[in-house]
mmCIF file of C-alpha atoms in Angstrom:
data_model
loop_
_atom_site.group_PDB
_atom_site.id
_atom_site.type_symbol
_atom_site.label_atom_id
_atom_site.label_comp_id
_atom_site.label_asym_id
_atom_site.label_seq_id
_atom_site.Cartn_x
_atom_site.Cartn_y
_atom_site.Cartn_z
ATOM 1 C CA UNK X 1 9.806 -14.226 -9.989
ATOM 2 C CA UNK X 2 7.671 -12.891 -7.168
ATOM 3 C CA UNK X 3 3.992 -12.836 -8.056
ATOM 4 C CA UNK X 4 0.759 -12.187 -6.187
ATOM 5 C CA UNK X 5 -2.640 -12.656 -7.735
ATOM 6 C CA UNK X 6 -5.947 -11.743 -6.140
ATOM 7 C CA UNK X 7 -9.239 -13.336 -7.041
ATOM 8 C CA UNK X 8 -12.724 -13.758 -5.637
ATOM 9 C CA UNK X 9 -14.112 -10.280 -6.148
ATOM 10 C CA UNK X 10 -17.549 -9.635 -7.546
ATOM 11 C CA UNK X 11 -20.967 -8.200 -6.884
ATOM 12 C CA UNK X 12 -22.450 -9.045 -3.499
ATOM 13 C CA UNK X 13 -25.471 -7.820 -1.573
ATOM 14 C CA UNK X 14 -25.105 -5.844 1.645
ATOM 15 C CA UNK X 15 -24.844 -8.095 4.669
ATOM 16 C CA UNK X 16 -23.476 -11.025 2.694
ATOM 17 C CA UNK X 17 -19.991 -12.532 2.752
ATOM 18 C CA UNK X 18 -17.150 -12.874 0.278
ATOM 19 C CA UNK X 19 -13.723 -14.484 0.453
ATOM 20 C CA UNK X 20 -10.862 -12.982 -1.483
ATOM 21 C CA UNK X 21 -7.844 -15.088 -2.359
ATOM 22 C CA UNK X 22 -4.255 -14.000 -2.798
ATOM 23 C CA UNK X 23 -2.188 -16.671 -4.501
ATOM 24 C CA UNK X 24 1.548 -16.149 -4.143
ATOM 25 C CA UNK X 25 4.487 -17.605 -6.009
ATOM 26 C CA UNK X 26 8.215 -17.030 -6.201
ATOM 27 C CA UNK X 27 8.735 -16.744 -2.465
ATOM 28 C CA UNK X 28 8.081 -18.597 0.756
ATOM 29 C CA UNK X 29 4.973 -17.121 2.205
ATOM 30 C CA UNK X 30 5.788 -17.748 5.863
ATOM 31 C CA UNK X 31 8.991 -15.704 5.622
ATOM 32 C CA UNK X 32 7.132 -12.542 4.723
ATOM 33 C CA UNK X 33 4.299 -10.433 5.996
ATOM 34 C CA UNK X 34 1.243 -9.725 3.956
ATOM 35 C CA UNK X 35 -0.963 -6.692 3.775
ATOM 36 C CA UNK X 36 -4.309 -5.893 2.220
ATOM 37 C CA UNK X 37 -5.088 -2.458 0.882
ATOM 38 C CA UNK X 38 -8.172 -1.210 -0.915
ATOM 39 C CA UNK X 39 -9.102 1.620 -3.222
ATOM 40 C CA UNK X 40 -12.716 2.745 -3.581
ATOM 41 C CA UNK X 41 -13.592 3.699 -7.162
ATOM 42 C CA UNK X 42 -11.974 7.022 -8.038
ATOM 43 C CA UNK X 43 -10.531 7.465 -4.559
ATOM 44 C CA UNK X 44 -7.258 7.023 -2.718
ATOM 45 C CA UNK X 45 -5.617 4.059 -1.061
ATOM 46 C CA UNK X 46 -6.706 2.662 2.295
ATOM 47 C CA UNK X 47 -5.017 0.138 4.521
ATOM 48 C CA UNK X 48 -7.220 -2.849 5.468
ATOM 49 C CA UNK X 49 -5.111 -5.397 7.326
ATOM 50 C CA UNK X 50 -1.564 -6.494 8.035
ATOM 51 C CA UNK X 51 -0.067 -9.811 9.032
ATOM 52 C CA UNK X 52 3.503 -9.839 10.244
ATOM 53 C CA UNK X 53 5.880 -12.580 9.200
ATOM 54 C CA UNK X 54 6.479 -15.369 11.673
ATOM 55 C CA UNK X 55 9.884 -13.875 12.419
ATOM 56 C CA UNK X 56 8.175 -10.712 13.597
ATOM 57 C CA UNK X 57 5.470 -12.328 15.681
ATOM 58 C CA UNK X 58 2.861 -13.220 13.091
ATOM 59 C CA UNK X 59 0.168 -10.938 14.497
ATOM 60 C CA UNK X 60 -2.693 -9.660 12.378
ATOM 61 C CA UNK X 61 -4.223 -6.211 12.720
ATOM 62 C CA UNK X 62 -7.241 -4.676 11.019
ATOM 63 C CA UNK X 63 -8.497 -1.210 10.240
ATOM 64 C CA UNK X 64 -11.262 -0.096 12.590
ATOM 65 C CA UNK X 65 -13.733 0.037 9.697
ATOM 66 C CA UNK X 66 -13.399 -3.724 9.099
ATOM 67 C CA UNK X 67 -12.501 -4.973 12.581
ATOM 68 C CA UNK X 68 -14.798 -7.816 13.596
ATOM 69 C CA UNK X 69 -16.080 -8.310 10.032
ATOM 70 C CA UNK X 70 -12.920 -9.173 8.088
ATOM 71 C CA UNK X 71 -10.394 -11.849 8.937
ATOM 72 C CA UNK X 72 -7.110 -13.016 7.458
ATOM 73 C CA UNK X 73 -6.627 -16.694 6.758
ATOM 74 C CA UNK X 74 -3.715 -18.651 5.396
ATOM 75 C CA UNK X 75 -3.766 -22.002 3.614
ATOM 76 C CA UNK X 76 -1.821 -24.933 4.987
ATOM 77 C CA UNK X 77 0.328 -24.947 1.877
ATOM 78 C CA UNK X 78 1.193 -21.313 2.529
ATOM 79 C CA UNK X 79 0.695 -20.444 -1.085
ATOM 80 C CA UNK X 80 -2.663 -18.809 -0.582
ATOM 81 C CA UNK X 81 -3.885 -16.117 1.732
ATOM 82 C CA UNK X 82 -7.488 -15.176 2.153
ATOM 83 C CA UNK X 83 -9.443 -12.181 3.287
ATOM 84 C CA UNK X 84 -12.750 -13.388 4.657
ATOM 85 C CA UNK X 85 -15.192 -10.506 4.480
ATOM 86 C CA UNK X 86 -18.464 -10.795 6.387
ATOM 87 C CA UNK X 87 -21.382 -8.420 6.894
ATOM 88 C CA UNK X 88 -20.345 -6.437 3.862
ATOM 89 C CA UNK X 89 -21.407 -2.828 3.537
ATOM 90 C CA UNK X 90 -21.704 -0.575 0.476
ATOM 91 C CA UNK X 91 -18.695 1.382 1.741
ATOM 92 C CA UNK X 92 -16.580 -1.765 1.371
ATOM 93 C CA UNK X 93 -16.868 -1.362 -2.397
ATOM 94 C CA UNK X 94 -13.299 -1.098 -3.668
ATOM 95 C CA UNK X 95 -10.454 -2.734 -5.525
ATOM 96 C CA UNK X 96 -8.602 -4.932 -3.024
ATOM 97 C CA UNK X 97 -4.841 -5.420 -3.322
ATOM 98 C CA UNK X 98 -2.669 -7.935 -1.510
ATOM 99 C CA UNK X 99 0.931 -6.967 -1.025
ATOM 100 C CA UNK X 100 4.085 -8.716 0.104
ATOM 101 C CA UNK X 101 5.541 -7.015 3.157
ATOM 102 C CA UNK X 102 9.271 -7.553 3.527
ATOM 103 C CA UNK X 103 10.628 -6.912 6.995
ATOM 104 C CA UNK X 104 14.339 -7.106 7.650
ATOM 105 C CA UNK X 105 16.633 -5.695 10.261
ATOM 106 C CA UNK X 106 17.427 -2.743 8.034
ATOM 107 C CA UNK X 107 14.285 -2.068 6.054
ATOM 108 C CA UNK X 108 10.594 -2.655 5.707
ATOM 109 C CA UNK X 109 8.984 -2.417 2.298
ATOM 110 C CA UNK X 110 5.868 -3.280 0.341
ATOM 111 C CA UNK X 111 7.697 -4.567 -2.654
ATOM 112 C CA UNK X 112 5.245 -6.596 -4.653
ATOM 113 C CA UNK X 113 1.556 -5.935 -5.333
ATOM 114 C CA UNK X 114 -1.141 -7.980 -6.965
ATOM 115 C CA UNK X 115 -3.247 -6.573 -9.770
ATOM 116 C CA UNK X 116 -6.258 -6.191 -7.496
ATOM 117 C CA UNK X 117 -9.772 -7.601 -7.449
ATOM 118 C CA UNK X 118 -12.935 -5.495 -7.489
ATOM 119 C CA UNK X 119 -15.570 -5.954 -4.803
ATOM 120 C CA UNK X 120 -18.918 -4.265 -5.327
ATOM 121 C CA UNK X 121 -21.422 -4.282 -2.472
ATOM 122 C CA UNK X 122 -24.834 -3.303 -3.731
ATOM 123 C CA UNK X 123 -28.414 -4.498 -3.690
ATOM 124 C CA UNK V 1 -4.853 8.085 13.801
ATOM 125 C CA UNK V 2 -1.902 9.732 12.082
ATOM 126 C CA UNK V 3 -3.076 12.151 9.408
ATOM 127 C CA UNK V 4 -0.939 12.434 6.280
ATOM 128 C CA UNK V 5 -1.293 15.645 4.283
ATOM 129 C CA UNK V 6 0.116 15.787 0.780
ATOM 130 C CA UNK V 7 0.710 18.946 -1.216
ATOM 131 C CA UNK V 8 0.140 19.812 -3.940
ATOM 132 C CA UNK V 9 -2.757 17.598 -4.998
ATOM 133 C CA UNK V 10 -1.892 18.007 -8.648
ATOM 134 C CA UNK V 11 1.074 18.936 -10.797
ATOM 135 C CA UNK V 12 1.163 19.679 -14.495
ATOM 136 C CA UNK V 13 4.706 19.670 -15.818
ATOM 137 C CA UNK V 14 6.632 19.727 -19.049
ATOM 138 C CA UNK V 15 9.187 16.983 -19.666
ATOM 139 C CA UNK V 16 12.499 17.778 -18.063
ATOM 140 C CA UNK V 17 11.048 19.943 -15.298
ATOM 141 C CA UNK V 18 11.708 19.056 -11.674
ATOM 142 C CA UNK V 19 8.867 18.104 -9.345
ATOM 143 C CA UNK V 20 8.474 18.142 -5.597
ATOM 144 C CA UNK V 21 5.723 16.598 -3.490
ATOM 145 C CA UNK V 22 5.423 17.247 0.217
ATOM 146 C CA UNK V 23 3.949 14.945 2.820
ATOM 147 C CA UNK V 24 3.316 16.119 6.360
ATOM 148 C CA UNK V 25 2.347 13.822 9.186
ATOM 149 C CA UNK V 26 0.351 14.799 12.259
ATOM 150 C CA UNK V 27 2.968 13.147 14.467
ATOM 151 C CA UNK V 28 6.484 11.801 14.234
ATOM 152 C CA UNK V 29 7.018 8.723 12.077
ATOM 153 C CA UNK V 30 10.114 7.664 13.998
ATOM 154 C CA UNK V 31 9.630 4.405 15.847
ATOM 155 C CA UNK V 32 11.325 3.366 19.073
ATOM 156 C CA UNK V 33 13.879 1.409 17.027
ATOM 157 C CA UNK V 34 15.084 4.689 15.540
ATOM 158 C CA UNK V 35 13.767 3.939 12.055
ATOM 159 C CA UNK V 36 11.308 6.106 10.168
ATOM 160 C CA UNK V 37 8.394 4.296 8.571
ATOM 161 C CA UNK V 38 7.484 6.393 5.559
ATOM 162 C CA UNK V 39 7.106 5.072 2.024
ATOM 163 C CA UNK V 40 6.226 6.570 -1.356
ATOM 164 C CA UNK V 41 4.233 4.809 -4.078
ATOM 165 C CA UNK V 42 3.329 5.581 -7.656
ATOM 166 C CA UNK V 43 0.108 4.319 -9.181
ATOM 167 C CA UNK V 44 0.282 4.611 -12.927
ATOM 168 C CA UNK V 45 -3.028 4.823 -14.807
ATOM 169 C CA UNK V 46 -4.842 1.493 -14.745
ATOM 170 C CA UNK V 47 -2.142 -0.209 -12.696
ATOM 171 C CA UNK V 48 -1.511 -1.319 -9.137
ATOM 172 C CA UNK V 49 0.608 0.939 -6.942
ATOM 173 C CA UNK V 50 4.338 0.344 -7.065
ATOM 174 C CA UNK V 51 6.937 1.075 -4.430
ATOM 175 C CA UNK V 52 9.273 3.976 -5.171
ATOM 176 C CA UNK V 53 10.873 4.868 -1.850
ATOM 177 C CA UNK V 54 10.989 3.111 1.534
ATOM 178 C CA UNK V 55 12.418 4.280 4.817
ATOM 179 C CA UNK V 56 12.162 7.941 3.729
ATOM 180 C CA UNK V 57 15.048 7.918 1.272
ATOM 181 C CA UNK V 58 15.780 4.396 0.032
ATOM 182 C CA UNK V 59 15.022 3.916 -3.641
ATOM 183 C CA UNK V 60 13.486 0.549 -4.331
ATOM 184 C CA UNK V 61 15.216 -1.779 -6.758
ATOM 185 C CA UNK V 62 14.801 -0.673 -10.349
ATOM 186 C CA UNK V 63 13.508 2.799 -9.531
ATOM 187 C CA UNK V 64 15.135 5.553 -11.548
ATOM 188 C CA UNK V 65 17.670 7.713 -9.737
ATOM 189 C CA UNK V 66 15.619 10.692 -10.880
ATOM 190 C CA UNK V 67 13.493 9.921 -7.818
ATOM 191 C CA UNK V 68 14.694 10.858 -4.356
ATOM 192 C CA UNK V 69 13.129 11.016 -0.926
ATOM 193 C CA UNK V 70 14.082 13.070 2.069
ATOM 194 C CA UNK V 71 12.737 14.400 5.320
ATOM 195 C CA UNK V 72 12.533 13.771 9.014
ATOM 196 C CA UNK V 73 10.159 14.037 11.914
ATOM 197 C CA UNK V 74 6.859 15.120 10.392
ATOM 198 C CA UNK V 75 7.897 16.583 7.029
ATOM 199 C CA UNK V 76 8.866 14.487 4.016
ATOM 200 C CA UNK V 77 9.510 15.212 0.364
ATOM 201 C CA UNK V 78 9.572 13.229 -2.844
ATOM 202 C CA UNK V 79 11.519 14.847 -5.666
ATOM 203 C CA UNK V 80 11.727 14.018 -9.329
ATOM 204 C CA UNK V 81 14.779 15.655 -10.822
ATOM 205 C CA UNK V 82 13.516 15.643 -14.424
ATOM 206 C CA UNK V 83 9.973 14.552 -15.139
ATOM 207 C CA UNK V 84 9.428 12.129 -18.000
ATOM 208 C CA UNK V 85 6.233 11.007 -19.697
ATOM 209 C CA UNK V 86 6.385 7.636 -17.915
ATOM 210 C CA UNK V 87 6.135 9.374 -14.523
ATOM 211 C CA UNK V 88 2.465 10.279 -14.914
ATOM 212 C CA UNK V 89 0.124 8.925 -12.277
ATOM 213 C CA UNK V 90 -0.865 9.284 -8.665
ATOM 214 C CA UNK V 91 1.821 9.561 -6.001
ATOM 215 C CA UNK V 92 1.043 8.535 -2.433
ATOM 216 C CA UNK V 93 2.960 8.745 0.804
ATOM 217 C CA UNK V 94 2.131 6.253 3.535
ATOM 218 C CA UNK V 95 3.074 6.013 7.174
ATOM 219 C CA UNK V 96 3.442 2.575 8.691
ATOM 220 C CA UNK V 97 4.945 3.472 12.027
ATOM 221 C CA UNK V 98 1.714 2.583 13.798
ATOM 222 C CA UNK V 99 -1.635 1.085 12.931
ATOM 223 C CA UNK V 100 -3.840 2.200 11.379
ATOM 224 C CA UNK V 101 -1.422 2.836 8.549
ATOM 225 C CA UNK V 102 -2.515 5.908 6.654
ATOM 226 C CA UNK V 103 -1.954 7.418 3.232
ATOM 227 C CA UNK V 104 -1.790 10.932 1.955
ATOM 228 C CA UNK V 105 -4.602 12.005 -0.381
ATOM 229 C CA UNK V 106 -2.451 11.451 -3.440
ATOM 230 C CA UNK V 107 -0.801 13.861 -5.878
ATOM 231 C CA UNK V 108 -1.732 13.621 -9.526
ATOM 232 C CA UNK V 109 1.176 14.253 -11.857
ATOM 233 C CA UNK V 110 0.467 14.927 -15.496
ATOM 234 C CA UNK V 111 2.639 15.956 -18.392
ATOM 235 C CA UNK V 112 1.745 18.974 -20.526
#
């Protein structure tokens, strides 16, 4: 069974750093892309970053609002992905979701989501 | 950035009624490979979003056939043939033809 589980959220002061984890099981991480989305409290969904699967080039892109502050990392075992978040701002406060991104020749879909982890940036 | 505009922002329906949600994009969502990168998600209360439709009209595995997607170019529609109590939540369209990927504002569906 495909499963993604985020962890690492919490309360952090502005300007500090936090690393979110996305532990995956039930599939081979390198064969799929991974995306991070976020949802500020009471608001809609926002895209944060994408990482293509190795078969599709493996590039990582970031939303302009986090470019230069956030970075995607992957463990050697390929069972964990990380979102390293530096220089956090109050507007980064949100629930963060990691999502499996399946890319094939015929379709592309975001077919499995984690339960999310809440990040609160406040002094 | 591509702007996604969803209408209506809320729907209040009785069970069995049909529902239709529109999503308009500020530019075409057709990529150079000929595919259209538009997906629909449902976020039920207190849950993570779940995929309903990908590639405009492809129902994801396990999604009821009461849900259907259609559209082309810059205008897309999600239809629910007969609303049920389990369909309540926020519906989002998302374009992923080019970064930054962008979502519609969300449509809240509730049952009377």
